[in-house]
Amino acid sequence: MSVRVRIAPSPTGNLHIGTARTAVFNWLFARNQEGKFILRVEDTDLERSKSEYTENIKSGLTWLGLTWDEGPFFQTQRLDLYRDAIQKLIDQGFAYPCYCTPPELEQMREKQKATNQAPRYDNRHRNLTAEEIAQFEADGRKPVIRFKIDDEQKIVWNDLVRGKVVWQGSDLGGDMVIARTPEQDSETFGQPLYNLAVVVDDIDMDITHVIRGEDHIANTAKQILLYEALGANVPEFAHTPLILNTEGKKLSKRDGVTSIDDFRKMGFIAPALTNYMTLLGWTPPDAQEIFTLDSAATQFYLERVNKAGAKFDWDKLDWLNSQYLHSMPSDDLLSLLIPYWQEAGYQFDTGADKQWLLDLTTLLAPSLTRLTDGVKDGALFFVDGVTIASDAQEFVAQDGAKAVLESVGSQCESGLTLDGAKAIIKAVTKEFKVKKGLVMRSLRVGLTGALHGPDLIQTWLLLNQKGMDKTRIETVSNSISN
RNA sequence: GCCCCCAUCGUCUAGAGGCCUAGGACACCUGGUUUUCAUCCAGGCAACAGGGAUUCGAAUUCCCUUGGGGGUACCA
């Protein structure tokens, strides 16, 4: 049987890094096994689900390169399927109506906690008589549907990343709710709940491997029972470790930046992000740390996925992102940078300025960690005018600097070449009998207002092509007193 | 509380009984390259949670302790 896996996000928020990482593992596994990767939107929580989040999830997965082979499927469009399954479970005696009210359940749990017992449903309505049911109905109570979970039974599965996992039925919290209270009088039961819907869908979609976060382990035990009651084959399960925050807790929306959208806006690129997410819990056999999704897929095995949670490390992500940015062809990098520059309001013509933009990209590339650094570093080249840093001001106040700048400034002409620039620097060094360092550093201050920056002559050439060198040098030299 | 899972440098990890004096990467520190910053290169610091058991031999197997995490809904 061919492999079929799925990513099943719930549209209650933007695409989360944890969901994305699960998607990565599923995608890699599907690719490795030449199987199918399916997208299913779990929107049975009508209260919290929003279509804008669905769009965000789809665009996020696409941006990351995690394309799906089938779907997206929506659970809200498959309600009949769940309804049939629930009815079947009731008919076959696997499920029954429970008329307990939320306050009653609340009270029951309070009592259990008070006596140091595990809070659970005590299965009190499992064997209601027809008379009792009639009485509840007459009282106007509406039932939820509960699926019987035998306390005595043991649930066992061979987890593909954890090995054998054993669960005791009694530790599952009692008979589980699979359908909510009906909202309309005509209905005998309401909306399906997560565990039921997941199983029905996974059966219907012939899912062979369920790869998901470790936080679902307890659900797996419950779901296996559902598979069996529905007479379906139980798929393989693999529970991946969680991504943890700095405190070592499960990364949640409250940890600030967690949505894929946020990472994109911060200047991370998709290949670096997927590379990093993969590395969080998995290492390729060859120990290579920088790899594409495609190459990882060729050697991806669930058995190599770690068991322990992994803390999210910004430093490592930054490093990976910078590696990608540094090794990328200039025109690729340029096209990534352009949107950021445009958003910053920088004026340029992508046609006429093409070569200039490419040269600028080459100049800036080694200093980029995130694409957003290109905005900061590029300001100098797109925005006229210069502000002088205090240490630069100080440097340029020394003897000779002003004269050097005035001399260089007077020699600035359009059409400056590399050799021309070198010749001017050499001539000025000779003329004033100063060290080359003084000329270079003064010139840097004259051109950029700072003591540090990328290659000076290239910087000069680029500014010259935009006619910004002469006036800038003059502005700075005029600002020097004496 | 109860149940489950997990445990190697600060972080991500390699390690399936002798190859481990525990390897790599990030971060950090030092040096080199550079007019400077960045890049790049070279080097350094730094870990098997603790205790038992098995074994000639344990980071690797087993048990206990400790620590961390997850779950415990008419959320997903």
Short mmCIF file of N, CA, C and O in Angstrom, two decimals, chain A residues 232-330:
data_model
loop_
_atom_site.label_atom_id
_atom_site.label_comp_id
_atom_site.label_asym_id
_atom_site.label_seq_id
_atom_site.Cartn_x
_atom_site.Cartn_y
_atom_site.Cartn_z
N ALA A 232 -11.87 -0.39 11.25
CA ALA A 232 -10.86 0.05 10.27
C ALA A 232 -9.47 -0.39 10.69
O ALA A 232 -9.22 -0.73 11.85
N ASN A 233 -8.56 -0.38 9.71
CA ASN A 233 -7.17 -0.66 10.01
C ASN A 233 -6.57 0.51 10.77
O ASN A 233 -6.83 1.67 10.44
N VAL A 234 -5.75 0.21 11.76
CA VAL A 234 -5.10 1.26 12.52
C VAL A 234 -3.81 1.65 11.78
O VAL A 234 -3.02 0.78 11.44
N PRO A 235 -3.62 2.94 11.52
CA PRO A 235 -2.40 3.36 10.82
C PRO A 235 -1.18 3.32 11.74
O PRO A 235 -1.29 3.04 12.92
N GLU A 236 -0.03 3.61 11.17
CA GLU A 236 1.19 3.72 11.97
C GLU A 236 1.19 5.11 12.61
O GLU A 236 0.66 6.06 12.03
N PHE A 237 1.77 5.21 13.79
CA PHE A 237 1.85 6.51 14.45
C PHE A 237 3.30 6.89 14.72
O PHE A 237 4.14 6.03 14.98
N ALA A 238 3.57 8.17 14.62
CA ALA A 238 4.90 8.69 14.94
C ALA A 238 4.71 10.02 15.66
O ALA A 238 4.08 10.92 15.12
N HIS A 239 5.20 10.10 16.87
CA HIS A 239 5.05 11.35 17.63
C HIS A 239 6.38 12.07 17.74
O HIS A 239 7.32 11.59 18.34
N THR A 240 6.40 13.23 17.13
CA THR A 240 7.64 14.00 17.08
C THR A 240 7.78 14.86 18.34
O THR A 240 6.79 15.22 18.97
N PRO A 241 9.03 15.20 18.67
CA PRO A 241 9.24 16.06 19.84
C PRO A 241 8.70 17.45 19.55
O PRO A 241 8.51 17.83 18.41
N LEU A 242 8.46 18.18 20.63
CA LEU A 242 7.90 19.52 20.49
C LEU A 242 9.01 20.57 20.35
O LEU A 242 10.15 20.35 20.76
N ILE A 243 8.64 21.70 19.78
CA ILE A 243 9.57 22.83 19.76
C ILE A 243 9.32 23.61 21.04
O ILE A 243 8.18 23.94 21.36
N LEU A 244 10.38 23.85 21.77
CA LEU A 244 10.27 24.49 23.08
C LEU A 244 10.76 25.94 23.03
O LEU A 244 11.63 26.28 22.23
N ASN A 245 10.23 26.76 23.93
CA ASN A 245 10.73 28.13 24.03
C ASN A 245 11.97 28.16 24.91
O ASN A 245 12.43 27.13 25.38
N THR A 246 12.48 29.35 25.17
CA THR A 246 13.71 29.47 25.95
C THR A 246 13.58 28.87 27.34
O THR A 246 14.55 28.38 27.92
N GLU A 247 12.34 28.92 27.87
CA GLU A 247 12.12 28.36 29.20
C GLU A 247 11.96 26.84 29.16
O GLU A 247 11.80 26.21 30.19
N GLY A 248 11.93 26.28 27.96
CA GLY A 248 11.80 24.83 27.86
C GLY A 248 10.36 24.35 27.81
O GLY A 248 10.09 23.17 27.94
N LYS A 249 9.43 25.29 27.64
CA LYS A 249 8.01 24.90 27.55
C LYS A 249 7.58 24.88 26.09
O LYS A 249 8.19 25.50 25.24
N LYS A 250 6.48 24.16 25.85
CA LYS A 250 5.95 24.10 24.50
C LYS A 250 5.76 25.50 23.94
O LYS A 250 5.15 26.36 24.57
N LEU A 251 6.29 25.71 22.75
CA LEU A 251 6.20 27.01 22.11
C LEU A 251 4.73 27.33 21.81
O LEU A 251 4.04 26.55 21.17
N SER A 252 4.25 28.46 22.29
CA SER A 252 2.86 28.82 22.01
C SER A 252 2.79 30.23 21.45
O SER A 252 3.77 30.95 21.43
N LYS A 253 1.59 30.57 21.00
CA LYS A 253 1.40 31.91 20.40
C LYS A 253 1.85 33.01 21.35
O LYS A 253 2.23 34.09 20.93
N ARG A 254 1.77 32.72 22.60
CA ARG A 254 2.12 33.74 23.58
C ARG A 254 3.62 33.99 23.67
O ARG A 254 4.05 34.89 24.39
N ASP A 255 4.40 33.20 22.94
CA ASP A 255 5.84 33.40 23.00
C ASP A 255 6.32 34.44 22.00
O ASP A 255 7.51 34.52 21.69
N GLY A 256 5.41 35.25 21.49
CA GLY A 256 5.81 36.29 20.57
C GLY A 256 5.82 35.79 19.15
O GLY A 256 4.79 35.38 18.65
N VAL A 257 6.98 35.82 18.54
CA VAL A 257 7.08 35.43 17.14
C VAL A 257 6.94 33.93 16.98
O VAL A 257 7.84 33.17 17.33
N THR A 258 5.82 33.46 16.46
CA THR A 258 5.67 32.02 16.25
C THR A 258 5.00 31.70 14.92
O THR A 258 4.98 30.55 14.52
N SER A 259 4.46 32.70 14.25
CA SER A 259 3.81 32.37 12.99
C SER A 259 4.79 32.51 11.83
O SER A 259 5.69 33.36 11.86
N ILE A 260 4.60 31.66 10.85
CA ILE A 260 5.49 31.64 9.70
C ILE A 260 5.53 33.01 9.02
O ILE A 260 6.57 33.47 8.55
N ASP A 261 4.39 33.66 9.02
CA ASP A 261 4.29 35.00 8.48
C ASP A 261 5.25 35.96 9.17
O ASP A 261 5.90 36.79 8.52
N ASP A 262 5.33 35.85 10.47
CA ASP A 262 6.23 36.71 11.23
C ASP A 262 7.67 36.49 10.82
O ASP A 262 8.44 37.43 10.63
N PHE A 263 8.03 35.23 10.67
CA PHE A 263 9.41 34.91 10.28
C PHE A 263 9.72 35.49 8.90
O PHE A 263 10.82 36.00 8.67
N ARG A 264 8.76 35.39 8.02
CA ARG A 264 8.96 35.93 6.68
C ARG A 264 9.16 37.44 6.75
O ARG A 264 10.10 37.98 6.16
N LYS A 265 8.30 38.10 7.50
CA LYS A 265 8.41 39.56 7.62
C LYS A 265 9.73 39.97 8.26
O LYS A 265 10.26 41.05 8.00
N MET A 266 10.26 39.14 9.11
CA MET A 266 11.52 39.47 9.78
C MET A 266 12.73 39.27 8.89
O MET A 266 13.86 39.54 9.30
N GLY A 267 12.51 38.76 7.69
CA GLY A 267 13.61 38.64 6.75
C GLY A 267 14.25 37.26 6.67
O GLY A 267 15.36 37.13 6.15
N PHE A 268 13.56 36.26 7.19
CA PHE A 268 14.09 34.90 7.03
C PHE A 268 13.58 34.37 5.71
O PHE A 268 12.47 34.71 5.29
N ILE A 269 14.37 33.55 5.06
CA ILE A 269 13.93 33.00 3.79
C ILE A 269 13.48 31.56 3.99
O ILE A 269 13.96 30.86 4.89
N ALA A 270 12.57 31.13 3.13
CA ALA A 270 11.95 29.82 3.30
C ALA A 270 12.94 28.65 3.38
O ALA A 270 12.81 27.81 4.27
N PRO A 271 13.93 28.57 2.50
CA PRO A 271 14.84 27.42 2.58
C PRO A 271 15.59 27.36 3.91
O PRO A 271 15.83 26.26 4.43
N ALA A 272 15.94 28.52 4.45
CA ALA A 272 16.65 28.53 5.73
C ALA A 272 15.72 28.10 6.85
O ALA A 272 16.11 27.34 7.75
N LEU A 273 14.49 28.55 6.77
CA LEU A 273 13.52 28.22 7.81
C LEU A 273 13.17 26.73 7.81
O LEU A 273 13.13 26.09 8.86
N THR A 274 12.94 26.18 6.64
CA THR A 274 12.62 24.74 6.58
C THR A 274 13.84 23.92 6.99
O THR A 274 13.72 22.91 7.67
N ASN A 275 15.01 24.39 6.58
CA ASN A 275 16.25 23.72 6.97
C ASN A 275 16.36 23.68 8.49
O ASN A 275 16.61 22.64 9.10
N TYR A 276 16.09 24.82 9.10
CA TYR A 276 16.20 24.91 10.56
C TYR A 276 15.15 24.05 11.26
O TYR A 276 15.46 23.33 12.21
N MET A 277 13.93 24.11 10.76
CA MET A 277 12.86 23.32 11.39
C MET A 277 13.19 21.82 11.32
O MET A 277 12.89 21.07 12.24
N THR A 278 13.78 21.42 10.22
CA THR A 278 14.13 20.01 10.06
C THR A 278 15.21 19.61 11.06
O THR A 278 15.16 18.54 11.67
N LEU A 279 16.16 20.51 11.22
CA LEU A 279 17.28 20.25 12.13
C LEU A 279 16.84 20.17 13.59
O LEU A 279 17.54 19.60 14.43
N LEU A 280 15.69 20.76 13.87
CA LEU A 280 15.16 20.73 15.23
C LEU A 280 14.50 19.37 15.46
O LEU A 280 13.30 19.22 15.38
N GLY A 281 15.30 18.37 15.73
CA GLY A 281 14.73 17.06 15.99
C GLY A 281 15.17 15.99 15.02
O GLY A 281 14.84 14.82 15.18
N TRP A 282 15.92 16.39 14.02
CA TRP A 282 16.38 15.38 13.06
C TRP A 282 17.77 15.77 12.54
O TRP A 282 18.08 16.95 12.40
N THR A 283 18.61 14.78 12.32
CA THR A 283 19.92 15.03 11.72
C THR A 283 20.10 14.07 10.56
O THR A 283 19.81 12.90 10.69
N PRO A 284 20.59 14.60 9.44
CA PRO A 284 20.83 13.69 8.32
C PRO A 284 22.00 12.75 8.66
O PRO A 284 22.87 13.12 9.44
N PRO A 285 21.99 11.55 8.12
CA PRO A 285 23.05 10.58 8.41
C PRO A 285 24.44 11.12 8.10
O PRO A 285 25.41 10.76 8.76
N ASP A 286 24.54 11.98 7.10
CA ASP A 286 25.85 12.49 6.74
C ASP A 286 26.27 13.69 7.58
O ASP A 286 27.32 14.29 7.35
N ALA A 287 25.44 14.07 8.55
CA ALA A 287 25.75 15.16 9.46
C ALA A 287 25.84 16.54 8.80
O ALA A 287 26.21 17.52 9.42
N GLN A 288 25.50 16.61 7.56
CA GLN A 288 25.48 17.89 6.87
C GLN A 288 24.38 18.76 7.48
O GLN A 288 23.26 18.30 7.64
N GLU A 289 24.70 20.00 7.82
CA GLU A 289 23.70 20.82 8.49
C GLU A 289 22.94 21.74 7.56
O GLU A 289 21.87 22.22 7.90
N ILE A 290 23.51 22.01 6.40
CA ILE A 290 22.82 22.88 5.46
C ILE A 290 22.34 22.02 4.31
O ILE A 290 23.15 21.39 3.61
N PHE A 291 21.04 21.95 4.16
CA PHE A 291 20.50 21.10 3.10
C PHE A 291 19.14 21.61 2.64
O PHE A 291 18.47 22.35 3.36
N THR A 292 18.77 21.22 1.45
CA THR A 292 17.46 21.58 0.93
C THR A 292 16.46 20.52 1.38
O THR A 292 16.84 19.42 1.78
N LEU A 293 15.20 20.87 1.27
CA LEU A 293 14.13 19.94 1.61
C LEU A 293 14.26 18.68 0.72
O LEU A 293 14.09 17.56 1.18
N ASP A 294 14.55 18.90 -0.56
CA ASP A 294 14.65 17.78 -1.48
C ASP A 294 15.76 16.81 -1.10
O ASP A 294 15.58 15.60 -1.15
N SER A 295 16.91 17.36 -0.73
CA SER A 295 18.00 16.45 -0.39
C SER A 295 17.73 15.77 0.94
O SER A 295 18.09 14.62 1.15
N ALA A 296 17.08 16.46 1.86
CA ALA A 296 16.74 15.84 3.14
C ALA A 296 15.77 14.68 2.90
O ALA A 296 15.85 13.64 3.56
N ALA A 297 14.87 14.88 1.96
CA ALA A 297 13.85 13.86 1.68
C ALA A 297 14.49 12.54 1.26
O ALA A 297 13.98 11.47 1.58
N THR A 298 15.60 12.61 0.56
CA THR A 298 16.21 11.37 0.08
C THR A 298 16.76 10.52 1.22
O THR A 298 16.94 9.32 1.07
N GLN A 299 17.03 11.14 2.36
CA GLN A 299 17.60 10.36 3.46
C GLN A 299 16.79 10.49 4.76
O GLN A 299 17.31 10.27 5.85
N PHE A 300 15.51 10.83 4.61
CA PHE A 300 14.70 11.03 5.81
C PHE A 300 14.08 9.73 6.33
O PHE A 300 13.32 9.06 5.64
N TYR A 301 14.41 9.44 7.57
CA TYR A 301 13.80 8.29 8.23
C TYR A 301 13.28 8.71 9.59
O TYR A 301 13.99 9.38 10.33
N LEU A 302 12.07 8.29 9.90
CA LEU A 302 11.46 8.61 11.18
C LEU A 302 12.30 8.09 12.35
O LEU A 302 12.33 8.68 13.41
N GLU A 303 12.97 6.99 12.12
CA GLU A 303 13.77 6.38 13.18
C GLU A 303 14.89 7.33 13.65
O GLU A 303 15.41 7.19 14.74
N ARG A 304 15.25 8.28 12.80
CA ARG A 304 16.31 9.21 13.18
C ARG A 304 15.77 10.46 13.86
O ARG A 304 16.53 11.37 14.19
N VAL A 305 14.46 10.53 14.03
CA VAL A 305 13.89 11.69 14.70
C VAL A 305 14.13 11.53 16.20
O VAL A 305 13.94 10.46 16.77
N ASN A 306 14.55 12.63 16.83
CA ASN A 306 14.82 12.60 18.26
C ASN A 306 13.56 12.48 19.10
O ASN A 306 12.48 12.79 18.64
N LYS A 307 13.74 12.06 20.33
CA LYS A 307 12.60 11.92 21.24
C LYS A 307 12.43 13.14 22.13
O LYS A 307 11.32 13.48 22.53
N ALA A 308 13.50 13.78 22.46
CA ALA A 308 13.42 14.91 23.40
C ALA A 308 13.06 16.20 22.68
O ALA A 308 13.44 16.43 21.54
N GLY A 309 12.33 17.08 23.38
CA GLY A 309 11.96 18.37 22.83
C GLY A 309 13.19 19.22 22.53
O GLY A 309 14.25 19.01 23.12
N ALA A 310 13.04 20.15 21.61
CA ALA A 310 14.18 20.99 21.21
C ALA A 310 13.86 22.46 21.41
O ALA A 310 12.84 22.95 20.96
N LYS A 311 14.76 23.14 22.09
CA LYS A 311 14.56 24.58 22.30
C LYS A 311 14.85 25.34 21.01
O LYS A 311 15.82 25.05 20.31
N PHE A 312 14.02 26.30 20.77
CA PHE A 312 14.19 27.14 19.58
C PHE A 312 15.36 28.09 19.82
O PHE A 312 15.44 28.75 20.83
N ASP A 313 16.28 28.12 18.84
CA ASP A 313 17.50 28.92 19.00
C ASP A 313 17.64 29.95 17.87
O ASP A 313 17.96 29.61 16.74
N TRP A 314 17.37 31.19 18.22
CA TRP A 314 17.43 32.26 17.21
C TRP A 314 18.80 32.40 16.59
O TRP A 314 18.93 32.70 15.40
N ASP A 315 19.83 32.21 17.39
CA ASP A 315 21.20 32.37 16.87
C ASP A 315 21.48 31.41 15.72
O ASP A 315 22.06 31.77 14.71
N LYS A 316 21.03 30.18 15.91
CA LYS A 316 21.30 29.18 14.88
C LYS A 316 20.47 29.47 13.62
O LYS A 316 20.95 29.30 12.51
N LEU A 317 19.25 29.90 13.81
CA LEU A 317 18.40 30.24 12.67
C LEU A 317 19.03 31.40 11.91
O LEU A 317 19.10 31.40 10.69
N ASP A 318 19.49 32.39 12.65
CA ASP A 318 20.15 33.55 12.03
C ASP A 318 21.36 33.09 11.23
O ASP A 318 21.59 33.54 10.11
N TRP A 319 22.14 32.22 11.82
CA TRP A 319 23.35 31.75 11.14
C TRP A 319 22.99 31.02 9.84
O TRP A 319 23.58 31.26 8.79
N LEU A 320 22.00 30.13 9.95
CA LEU A 320 21.57 29.40 8.75
C LEU A 320 21.09 30.37 7.67
O LEU A 320 21.44 30.24 6.50
N ASN A 321 20.25 31.32 8.09
CA ASN A 321 19.73 32.28 7.13
C ASN A 321 20.87 33.03 6.45
O ASN A 321 20.87 33.22 5.24
N SER A 322 21.86 33.43 7.25
CA SER A 322 22.98 34.18 6.68
C SER A 322 23.77 33.32 5.71
O SER A 322 24.22 33.79 4.66
N GLN A 323 23.90 32.05 6.01
CA GLN A 323 24.62 31.15 5.11
C GLN A 323 23.95 31.10 3.74
O GLN A 323 24.59 31.11 2.71
N TYR A 324 22.64 31.03 3.77
CA TYR A 324 21.90 31.01 2.51
C TYR A 324 22.07 32.32 1.76
O TYR A 324 22.31 32.33 0.55
N LEU A 325 21.95 33.42 2.49
CA LEU A 325 22.05 34.73 1.87
C LEU A 325 23.45 34.96 1.28
O LEU A 325 23.61 35.54 0.20
N HIS A 326 24.47 34.49 1.99
CA HIS A 326 25.84 34.73 1.54
C HIS A 326 26.22 33.90 0.32
O HIS A 326 27.06 34.30 -0.47
N SER A 327 25.62 32.74 0.20
CA SER A 327 26.04 31.85 -0.88
C SER A 327 25.12 31.91 -2.10
O SER A 327 25.30 31.21 -3.07
N MET A 328 24.14 32.78 -2.02
CA MET A 328 23.14 32.88 -3.09
C MET A 328 23.63 33.72 -4.26
O MET A 328 24.35 34.69 -4.06
N PRO A 329 23.28 33.35 -5.49
CA PRO A 329 23.65 34.19 -6.64
C PRO A 329 23.05 35.59 -6.46
O PRO A 329 21.94 35.71 -5.95
N SER A 330 23.79 36.60 -6.91
CA SER A 330 23.34 37.97 -6.68
C SER A 330 21.96 38.28 -7.22
O SER A 330 21.18 38.99 -6.59
#
